[in-house]
Amino acid sequence: MAPLLRIEHLVTEFRTEERVVRAVDGVSFEIPRGKTVGIVGESGSGKSVTALSIMRLIPSPPGKIVSGSILLTEPDGTQVDLLSLPEEQMRHYRGNRIGMIFQEPMTSLNPVFRCGDQVAEALQLHLGMSRQDARERVVQLFREVQLPRPEIILDQYPHQLSGGQKQRVMIAMAMACNPDLLIADEPTTALDVTVQAAILELISHLQQQHQMSVLFITHDLGVIAEIADYVIVMYRGRIVEQGTVLEIFERPQHPYTKGLLACRPRLDVRMHLLPTVYDFMEERPDGTIVERSSGSLGEIIAMRAESPEERVQRRVRLDNRPELLRVEDLRVHFPIRTGLFSRVSGWVKAVDGVSFTVRQGETLGLVGESGCGKTTTGRAILRLVEPTGGRIFFDGHDVTQLGRSELKALRRNMQIIFQDPYSSLNPRLTVGSAMMEVLKVHGRFSSDAERREYIEELLVKVGLQRQHYHNYPHEFSGGQRQRICIARALALEPKLLICDESVSALDVSIQAQVLNLLVKLREELGLTYIFISHDLSVVKFISDRIAVMHAGRIVELQDADELYRAPQQEYTRQLIAAIPAPTVESIRHRLSAA
């Protein structure tokens, strides 16, 4: 039987003022009927551009599909080349035969239209439904994607929904016309592990129910292991390896694939440092990739694993160190204002009685789903959000009682790294200017020449180069921008760093590099971390102890390894169970149960 979609020698380019970038370079693969094909790779590998090329949504200019063919098999067995169709005919296929879930639901949904109307539009356009019939079909679709209270969400706006609910609306929109092919472009990025697990289960359920094919795009091989039948690995616009999901995980051939499999934090072994892609491969100046002879994955893991004895010794050292931070009964409540005069009608208890301590040199992980209060806790410690009650003692000072000038002086020792490095940096300031500003505000060094020398040394320390002093934020990758934010946070030589989802938006390979950098800086500079994340595997790697938050409270707090080995609370067990398990055994079990 002919595959549903066959892509042959696809080339897509983008023209800039300086050069032509070949984002997709001679890509060929097939999508069988009723199967899921996963495309995996880092940002810039060409995954999303491949999907947009299939949909013919490449912005022109600057983009252009240069050559190749995209053959879609019709119900009668004939094939049509989507690249040869006039735009008017292509609209019939786009949304009707091929549906797409875009990466960021908030930017993909129109904020000024109700959710139901946006889904109904596709039904009216492609199937010619009346407004009433379309509304009834939308309610049915919302039930299919397991949205709560579908009749109410029908008339709500995107900003009134959670991230997971918005993603379900996008899935309903893509499924509206019962497409033969569903393209899912990073549909679970930055979602909580429990929401991610629910979305993956939903897509699998819809695929089986409608017998459709799925092209699933992600940078996380752990997610691929949960959903894909076939895997395509892309690097710099080219396919470097493809095969069944079992072949890729059991016998990876390309060093880049081996690196992607290795750099995800492991739950079964505690590592000193994570493996990275560059432990397995080296890219030469001419673009060719050669395999490093640094050993197999098992050998690298064995070399970097922390022994039980080393773990006990670190715990003893930390227990003998003084407390740096003590939080007692911290509360942060936000008022709910209603009516013409905005009277307070209730309170949102974002943080409701949180208490913990952190010793010098220790890393405390704060984990939980979105809305649990972990970020508000971190900001309240710095008094970026004013506490409603409770006390915060830092290095012997009661932070809640400090005046403005005293708080400014204390903040030299307490810094935060925010989730989105791009929005954390002023796009109109060079890296050097942004960091120079921090040093001047706090009166560090006596001249700009001394400050510049110090800044350049910091850039080198976090893995950048001295000449990056003159560059602007948009000239860096996501991982490089996060390194800049780390350097800026270190500029005042703080004692405490609060890392707020600081690696959640990064590719797993870049994530491993940044996590290794944070561990290295902790040991070199004696830093103390509060590491906030919804990704439990990341938190386990870097944390000494973990506090699990739910509905504004800490429901469990214990040693990181012990928490995973024997969780005490049902909520903790649910979070751990939702973590993707990219093992050969789990893949075999999934395939045999299908």
XYZ file of C-alpha atoms in Angstrom:
594
model
C 0.000 0.000 0.000
C 1.293 3.442 -0.914
C 2.215 5.659 2.068
C -0.154 8.494 2.881
C 2.593 11.060 2.281
C 5.937 10.757 0.509
C 8.480 13.585 0.614
C 11.277 13.421 -1.951
C 14.427 15.580 -2.002
C 12.759 18.571 -0.343
C 14.855 21.766 -0.275
C 13.663 24.924 1.497
C 15.772 28.079 1.719
C 15.627 31.435 3.473
C 17.365 34.455 1.962
C 18.915 36.970 4.371
C 20.837 40.150 3.604
C 24.104 38.290 4.091
C 23.496 34.793 2.721
C 21.093 32.046 1.743
C 20.284 29.605 4.555
C 19.267 26.096 3.453
C 16.909 25.191 6.333
C 15.810 21.881 4.747
C 18.472 20.251 2.606
C 17.387 17.303 0.461
C 15.007 15.632 2.911
C 13.201 12.427 1.896
C 10.901 10.229 4.006
C 7.468 8.563 4.073
C 4.509 8.714 6.462
C 2.610 5.376 6.423
C -1.161 5.262 6.886
C -2.315 5.109 10.502
C 1.210 5.434 11.941
C 3.092 8.085 13.901
C 6.363 9.387 12.526
C 8.445 11.412 14.982
C 10.935 14.055 13.838
C 13.517 14.884 16.491
C 16.419 17.332 16.585
C 17.619 20.567 18.128
C 16.321 24.045 17.322
C 17.492 24.966 13.833
C 17.612 21.354 12.625
C 14.785 21.960 10.130
C 11.956 20.055 11.857
C 9.359 22.842 11.898
C 10.381 24.151 8.456
C 9.767 20.648 7.063
C 6.252 20.688 8.567
C 5.529 24.205 7.277
C 6.764 23.152 3.829
C 4.245 20.281 3.800
C 1.489 22.792 4.625
C 2.972 25.343 2.192
C 3.046 27.945 4.936
C 6.644 29.078 4.381
C 6.634 32.920 4.501
C 7.725 34.257 1.112
C 9.878 36.291 1.180
C 12.316 35.463 2.755
C 11.523 31.724 2.509
C 11.143 29.588 -0.594
C 10.610 25.898 -1.365
C 13.312 25.436 -3.998
C 12.826 21.863 -5.156
C 11.466 18.430 -4.336
C 8.012 16.902 -4.204
C 5.394 16.241 -1.523
C 3.094 13.460 -2.737
C -0.220 12.935 -0.935
C -2.152 9.739 -1.701
C -5.849 10.374 -2.417
C -8.628 7.984 -1.253
C -8.794 6.495 -4.784
C -5.061 5.698 -4.744
C -3.900 8.500 -7.037
C -1.168 10.837 -5.853
C -1.099 14.632 -5.935
C 2.030 16.756 -5.578
C 1.141 19.462 -3.064
C 3.963 21.676 -4.335
C 2.415 21.856 -7.826
C -1.055 22.957 -6.682
C -2.312 26.539 -7.081
C -2.838 28.284 -3.724
C -6.626 28.117 -4.038
C -6.533 24.319 -4.429
C -3.975 23.986 -1.630
C -6.487 25.585 0.769
C -8.744 22.563 0.211
C -6.024 20.235 1.524
C -4.787 22.532 4.292
C -7.036 22.006 7.317
C -9.250 19.533 5.459
C -6.905 16.647 4.577
C -3.945 17.844 6.681
C -4.437 19.411 10.116
C -1.696 21.097 12.144
C -1.176 21.802 15.850
C 1.211 24.718 16.118
C 3.908 25.007 18.778
C 2.611 27.912 20.860
C -1.176 27.835 21.363
C -1.385 31.349 22.822
C 0.102 32.919 19.693
C -1.784 30.536 17.366
C -5.219 31.381 18.780
C -6.690 34.803 18.017
C -7.056 36.611 21.382
C -10.084 38.666 20.259
C -12.267 35.738 19.107
C -13.985 33.133 21.255
C -12.450 29.656 21.165
C -15.590 28.042 19.761
C -15.838 30.526 16.895
C -12.226 29.890 15.884
C -12.818 26.133 15.591
C -16.230 26.619 13.925
C -14.633 28.775 11.224
C -12.762 25.740 9.830
C -15.984 23.697 9.739
C -17.905 26.434 7.935
C -15.078 27.056 5.477
C -14.201 23.448 4.554
C -17.440 21.536 5.174
C -19.981 24.266 4.462
C -21.741 23.828 7.813
C -24.265 26.327 9.099
C -23.318 28.356 12.185
C -25.609 26.287 14.441
C -24.366 22.930 13.095
C -20.779 24.099 13.439
C -21.333 25.102 17.098
C -22.826 21.687 17.879
C -19.867 19.986 16.180
C -17.414 22.148 18.157
C -19.031 21.066 21.451
C -18.648 17.449 20.295
C -14.969 18.074 19.373
C -14.292 19.724 22.756
C -15.723 16.607 24.421
C -13.468 14.411 22.240
C -10.363 16.309 23.353
C -11.591 15.997 26.961
C -12.062 19.675 27.715
C -14.075 20.261 30.911
C -17.381 22.128 30.550
C -17.222 22.303 26.710
C -20.438 24.378 26.473
C -18.787 27.087 28.605
C -15.326 26.976 26.994
C -17.081 27.366 23.630
C -17.760 31.027 24.496
C -14.542 31.766 26.378
C -11.495 33.644 25.083
C -8.001 32.072 24.943
C -6.687 34.101 27.898
C -9.339 32.508 30.125
C -7.906 28.995 29.618
C -4.850 27.238 31.030
C -1.929 26.208 28.780
C -3.146 22.614 28.572
C -6.703 23.703 27.753
C -5.481 26.024 24.982
C -3.493 23.154 23.514
C -6.630 20.975 23.532
C -8.517 23.721 21.660
C -5.730 23.690 19.056
C -6.038 19.900 18.769
C -9.818 20.215 18.319
C -9.240 22.801 15.574
C -6.743 20.541 13.792
C -9.129 17.556 14.102
C -12.257 19.473 13.050
C -12.417 18.122 9.497
C -11.196 14.578 10.311
C -7.851 14.982 8.489
C -5.888 12.052 7.127
C -2.667 13.541 8.513
C -2.178 15.443 11.765
C 1.056 17.448 12.097
C 1.901 18.195 15.740
C 4.723 20.748 16.045
C 6.154 20.620 19.594
C 2.640 20.344 21.112
C 3.930 19.563 24.621
C 6.856 22.003 24.933
C 6.875 23.866 28.288
C 3.804 21.958 29.554
C 3.787 20.283 32.967
C 4.696 16.572 32.881
C 1.156 15.587 33.879
C -0.404 17.810 31.186
C 2.164 16.544 28.669
C 1.271 12.943 29.467
C -2.441 13.734 29.029
C -1.840 15.449 25.654
C 0.262 12.520 24.370
C -2.406 10.050 25.474
C -5.093 12.180 23.821
C -3.248 12.336 20.470
C -2.710 8.541 20.546
C -6.386 7.987 21.351
C -7.576 10.279 18.533
C -5.190 8.618 16.087
C -6.563 5.159 16.840
C -10.159 6.386 16.839
C -9.870 8.116 13.443
C -7.173 5.887 11.891
C -5.129 8.921 10.883
C -1.390 9.384 10.398
C 0.595 11.689 12.711
C 3.791 13.625 12.115
C 5.034 14.480 15.621
C 7.826 17.059 15.968
C 9.826 17.443 19.176
C 13.339 17.989 20.535
C 12.792 15.395 23.291
C 13.465 11.731 22.528
C 11.691 10.845 25.773
C 8.444 12.089 24.224
C 9.230 10.249 20.974
C 9.538 6.994 22.938
C 5.988 7.485 24.254
C 4.210 8.016 20.927
C 6.172 7.267 17.717
C 6.282 4.185 15.459
C 9.057 5.554 13.237
C 11.732 8.158 14.032
C 13.558 10.674 11.843
C 16.610 12.416 13.348
C 17.477 15.793 11.782
C 20.606 17.903 12.147
C 21.382 21.138 10.286
C 18.562 20.620 7.770
C 19.413 17.026 6.907
C 18.207 13.602 7.991
C 21.142 11.867 9.686
C 19.257 8.723 10.725
C 15.810 7.167 10.437
C 14.204 3.880 11.387
C 11.634 2.266 13.648
C 11.443 3.647 17.185
C 12.886 0.385 18.533
C 15.843 0.494 16.107
C 16.686 4.093 17.026
C 16.599 3.474 20.787
C 18.132 -0.011 20.749
C 20.807 0.423 18.056
C 21.437 4.125 17.276
C 24.001 4.449 14.474
C 24.752 8.166 14.160
C 26.788 9.909 16.892
C 24.269 12.776 16.988
C 21.450 10.322 17.781
C 23.583 8.742 20.508
C 24.189 12.194 21.988
C 20.486 13.083 22.010
C 19.678 9.807 23.761
C 22.398 10.386 26.365
C 21.867 14.004 27.405
C 18.418 13.602 29.001
C 18.781 13.483 32.842
C 18.388 9.930 34.114
C 16.240 8.773 37.010
C 18.101 5.526 37.693
C 21.615 6.987 38.106
C 22.834 10.163 39.826
C 25.437 11.899 37.646
C 28.188 14.404 38.472
C 27.730 15.888 34.988
C 25.365 15.018 32.140
C 26.667 13.663 28.813
C 26.232 16.102 25.910
C 25.987 15.696 22.154
C 29.631 16.766 21.821
C 30.795 13.826 23.932
C 29.770 11.650 20.969
C 30.390 13.763 17.860
C 32.643 16.425 16.437
C 31.721 18.722 13.555
C 34.626 19.646 11.313
C 34.947 23.058 9.596
C 33.728 21.566 6.288
C 30.471 20.439 7.978
C 31.247 16.722 8.137
C 30.488 14.915 11.403
C 32.872 12.397 12.930
C 32.315 10.177 15.944
C 34.423 10.826 19.031
C 36.226 7.835 20.507
C 35.325 8.802 24.092
C 33.546 5.555 24.846
C 30.034 4.153 24.674
C 27.028 5.627 26.448
C 27.333 3.036 29.209
C 31.030 3.838 29.716
C 30.406 7.614 29.844
C 27.578 7.146 32.355
C 29.770 4.895 34.514
C 32.580 7.478 34.472
C 30.281 10.352 35.492
C 28.019 8.513 37.937
C 28.106 9.554 41.591
C 28.692 6.607 43.929
C 26.502 6.067 47.037
C 29.556 6.838 49.192
C 30.118 10.184 47.429
C 26.444 10.975 47.873
C 26.595 10.321 51.630
C 29.762 12.413 51.970
C 28.120 15.388 50.229
C 25.057 15.111 52.480
C 27.271 15.073 55.596
C 29.207 18.141 54.376
C 25.968 20.048 53.727
C 24.500 19.086 57.111
C 27.549 20.628 58.810
C 27.194 23.945 57.002
C 25.192 26.880 58.416
C 21.736 27.845 57.187
C 21.745 30.529 54.525
C 17.964 30.840 54.068
C 15.012 30.131 56.341
C 11.408 30.599 55.172
C 8.740 30.472 57.874
C 5.003 30.226 57.136
C 5.311 32.283 53.913
C 1.993 33.466 52.500
C 1.279 35.393 49.299
C -2.419 36.123 48.652
C -3.711 38.081 45.669
C -7.069 39.922 45.859
C -9.944 39.086 43.505
C -11.648 42.345 42.569
C -15.144 42.469 41.075
C -17.860 44.983 40.388
C -17.856 48.585 39.237
C -15.755 49.769 42.180
C -13.324 46.791 42.086
C -14.176 45.666 45.584
C -12.272 42.687 46.966
C -14.592 39.680 46.779
C -12.048 36.984 47.585
C -8.408 35.953 47.643
C -6.183 33.702 45.523
C -3.846 31.935 47.944
C -0.865 31.510 45.601
C 1.459 30.625 48.496
C -0.220 29.464 51.673
C 2.020 28.639 54.618
C 5.314 27.509 53.037
C 8.305 26.748 55.310
C 11.772 25.369 54.509
C 15.482 25.958 55.079
C 18.467 25.926 52.701
C 22.067 25.437 53.822
C 25.116 27.091 52.249
C 26.147 25.253 49.060
C 22.914 23.235 48.931
C 20.467 23.027 46.021
C 16.793 22.860 46.932
C 14.450 21.896 44.089
C 10.910 23.303 43.995
C 8.661 21.222 41.737
C 4.981 21.151 40.903
C 2.489 21.912 38.170
C 1.767 25.387 36.826
C -0.119 27.439 39.392
C 1.214 25.523 42.400
C 3.012 28.621 43.755
C 6.660 27.711 43.137
C 7.549 30.803 41.058
C 5.656 33.099 43.460
C 7.639 31.566 46.342
C 10.920 32.331 44.561
C 9.937 35.915 43.828
C 8.620 36.478 47.345
C 12.020 35.476 48.779
C 13.542 38.356 46.795
C 10.526 40.547 47.570
C 9.848 40.987 43.869
C 6.384 39.992 45.097
C 5.442 41.324 48.531
C 4.560 38.570 51.035
C 1.164 38.725 52.718
C 2.562 37.047 55.827
C 5.369 34.934 57.219
C 9.070 35.643 57.618
C 12.156 35.189 55.403
C 15.605 35.095 57.003
C 18.590 35.379 54.656
C 22.121 35.286 56.033
C 20.807 36.422 59.419
C 18.652 39.286 58.066
C 14.835 39.339 58.159
C 14.115 40.202 54.529
C 10.471 41.037 55.254
C 11.514 43.906 57.579
C 14.112 45.595 55.357
C 13.640 49.065 53.893
C 14.253 49.895 50.245
C 17.949 50.845 50.535
C 18.736 47.890 52.826
C 16.926 45.497 50.445
C 18.919 46.836 47.475
C 22.177 46.155 49.323
C 21.044 42.652 50.293
C 20.012 41.784 46.736
C 23.682 41.776 45.755
C 23.745 38.412 47.506
C 20.390 37.166 46.125
C 19.914 36.948 42.363
C 17.384 35.305 40.034
C 17.637 33.710 36.580
C 14.282 33.984 34.817
C 12.602 31.443 32.538
C 12.800 33.317 29.227
C 16.310 34.648 28.592
C 15.249 36.751 25.601
C 12.643 38.781 27.488
C 15.073 39.095 30.428
C 17.580 41.030 28.280
C 17.078 44.507 26.853
C 17.172 44.042 23.041
C 18.617 47.548 22.600
C 21.619 46.973 24.879
C 24.703 44.951 24.035
C 25.651 42.181 26.439
C 28.473 44.323 27.810
C 26.210 47.347 28.364
C 23.562 45.271 30.173
C 26.119 43.825 32.570
C 27.954 47.127 32.975
C 24.677 48.664 34.159
C 24.406 46.092 36.975
C 27.940 46.794 38.188
C 27.444 50.570 38.113
C 24.151 50.459 40.039
C 25.825 48.527 42.852
C 29.070 50.533 42.735
C 31.422 47.688 41.854
C 34.923 48.693 40.634
C 36.265 52.201 40.200
C 36.418 52.466 36.396
C 34.680 51.186 33.263
C 37.942 49.573 32.133
C 38.005 47.393 35.268
C 34.325 46.560 34.869
C 34.802 45.562 31.234
C 37.721 43.271 32.073
C 35.615 41.640 34.813
C 32.619 41.202 32.464
C 34.762 39.584 29.757
C 36.193 37.165 32.326
C 32.637 36.291 33.416
C 31.593 35.621 29.810
C 34.503 33.193 29.419
C 33.579 31.519 32.745
C 30.062 30.716 31.478
C 31.356 29.325 28.173
C 31.095 32.392 25.930
C 33.843 34.501 24.321
C 35.306 37.885 25.203
C 34.203 39.427 21.887
C 30.559 38.644 22.760
C 30.758 41.768 24.943
C 29.772 43.810 21.846
C 26.896 41.613 20.610
C 23.139 42.153 21.033
C 20.757 39.484 22.475
C 19.187 38.646 19.091
C 22.595 37.524 17.799
C 22.702 34.563 20.204
C 20.992 31.183 20.421
C 18.622 30.375 23.295
C 21.318 28.484 25.194
C 23.828 31.315 24.755
C 21.278 33.881 25.967
C 20.691 31.802 29.097
C 24.461 31.763 29.691
C 24.430 35.577 29.437
C 21.671 35.723 32.069
C 23.730 33.428 34.313
C 26.788 35.664 33.860
C 24.723 38.756 34.702
C 23.351 37.070 37.829
C 26.918 36.149 38.885
C 28.265 39.673 38.287
C 27.620 40.737 41.906
C 29.071 37.511 43.341
C 25.824 36.430 45.045
C 25.487 33.711 47.675
C 22.021 32.550 46.517
C 20.754 32.000 42.963
C 17.070 31.356 42.303
C 16.736 29.556 38.954
C 13.121 29.939 37.800
C 12.431 27.399 35.013
C 15.804 28.469 33.620
C 16.212 25.448 31.275
C 12.591 24.502 30.515
C 12.453 26.169 27.083
C 15.826 24.802 25.890
C 16.566 21.784 23.691
C 17.575 18.758 25.766
C 21.143 18.936 24.390
C 21.509 22.646 25.260
C 19.711 21.988 28.551
C 22.395 19.445 29.503
C 25.152 21.983 28.810
C 23.481 24.695 30.934
C 22.804 22.251 33.799
C 26.443 21.145 33.727
C 27.496 24.807 33.831
C 25.294 25.458 36.884
C 26.774 22.435 38.687
C 30.317 23.537 37.819
C 29.698 27.101 39.069
C 28.087 25.791 42.272
C 31.214 23.810 43.109
C 33.697 26.495 42.026
C 32.001 29.492 43.657
C 30.228 27.827 46.580
C 26.806 28.931 45.316
C 23.463 27.996 46.862
C 20.534 27.337 44.506
C 16.775 27.240 44.674
C 15.955 25.426 41.436
C 12.344 25.848 40.277
C 10.995 23.584 37.531
C 8.076 21.409 36.461
C 10.539 18.841 35.021
C 11.217 16.333 37.782
C 14.070 14.546 36.017
C 15.982 17.846 35.679
C 15.310 18.721 39.334
C 16.520 15.318 40.511
C 19.817 15.722 38.654
C 20.751 19.058 40.204
C 19.039 19.009 43.631
C 20.132 17.741 47.029
C 16.597 17.957 48.428
C 13.263 18.434 46.669
C 10.116 20.196 47.871
C 6.936 19.218 46.017
C 4.356 22.016 45.877
C 0.629 21.719 45.262
C -2.074 24.412 45.636
C 0.303 26.845 47.343
C 1.639 24.377 49.927
C 4.618 22.031 50.249
C 3.141 18.520 50.346
C 6.447 16.639 50.526
C 10.084 17.590 51.224
C 12.927 15.077 51.395
C 16.254 13.979 49.917
C 16.111 13.968 46.096
C 17.041 10.294 45.667
C 14.764 9.198 48.493
C 11.828 11.151 47.020
C 12.079 9.211 43.765
C 12.753 5.899 45.461
C 9.892 6.070 47.951
C 7.513 9.034 47.459
C 5.192 9.493 50.427
C 2.332 11.424 48.802
C -0.028 10.301 46.037
C 0.472 13.642 44.233
C 4.251 13.044 44.108
C 3.685 9.534 42.764
C 1.469 10.965 39.995
C 4.167 13.473 38.987
C 6.834 10.762 38.833
C 4.568 8.391 36.889
C 3.986 11.088 34.239
C 7.705 11.413 33.381
C 8.434 9.901 29.921
C 10.371 6.630 30.188
C 12.619 6.412 27.097
C 13.778 2.837 27.624
C 13.795 -0.075 25.206
C 11.658 -2.088 27.651
C 8.958 0.599 27.876
C 8.889 0.981 24.076
C 8.513 -2.790 23.603
C 5.692 -2.830 26.142
C 3.876 0.039 24.371
C 4.227 -1.545 20.929
C 3.065 -4.964 22.131
C 0.002 -3.405 23.802
C -0.963 -1.452 20.657
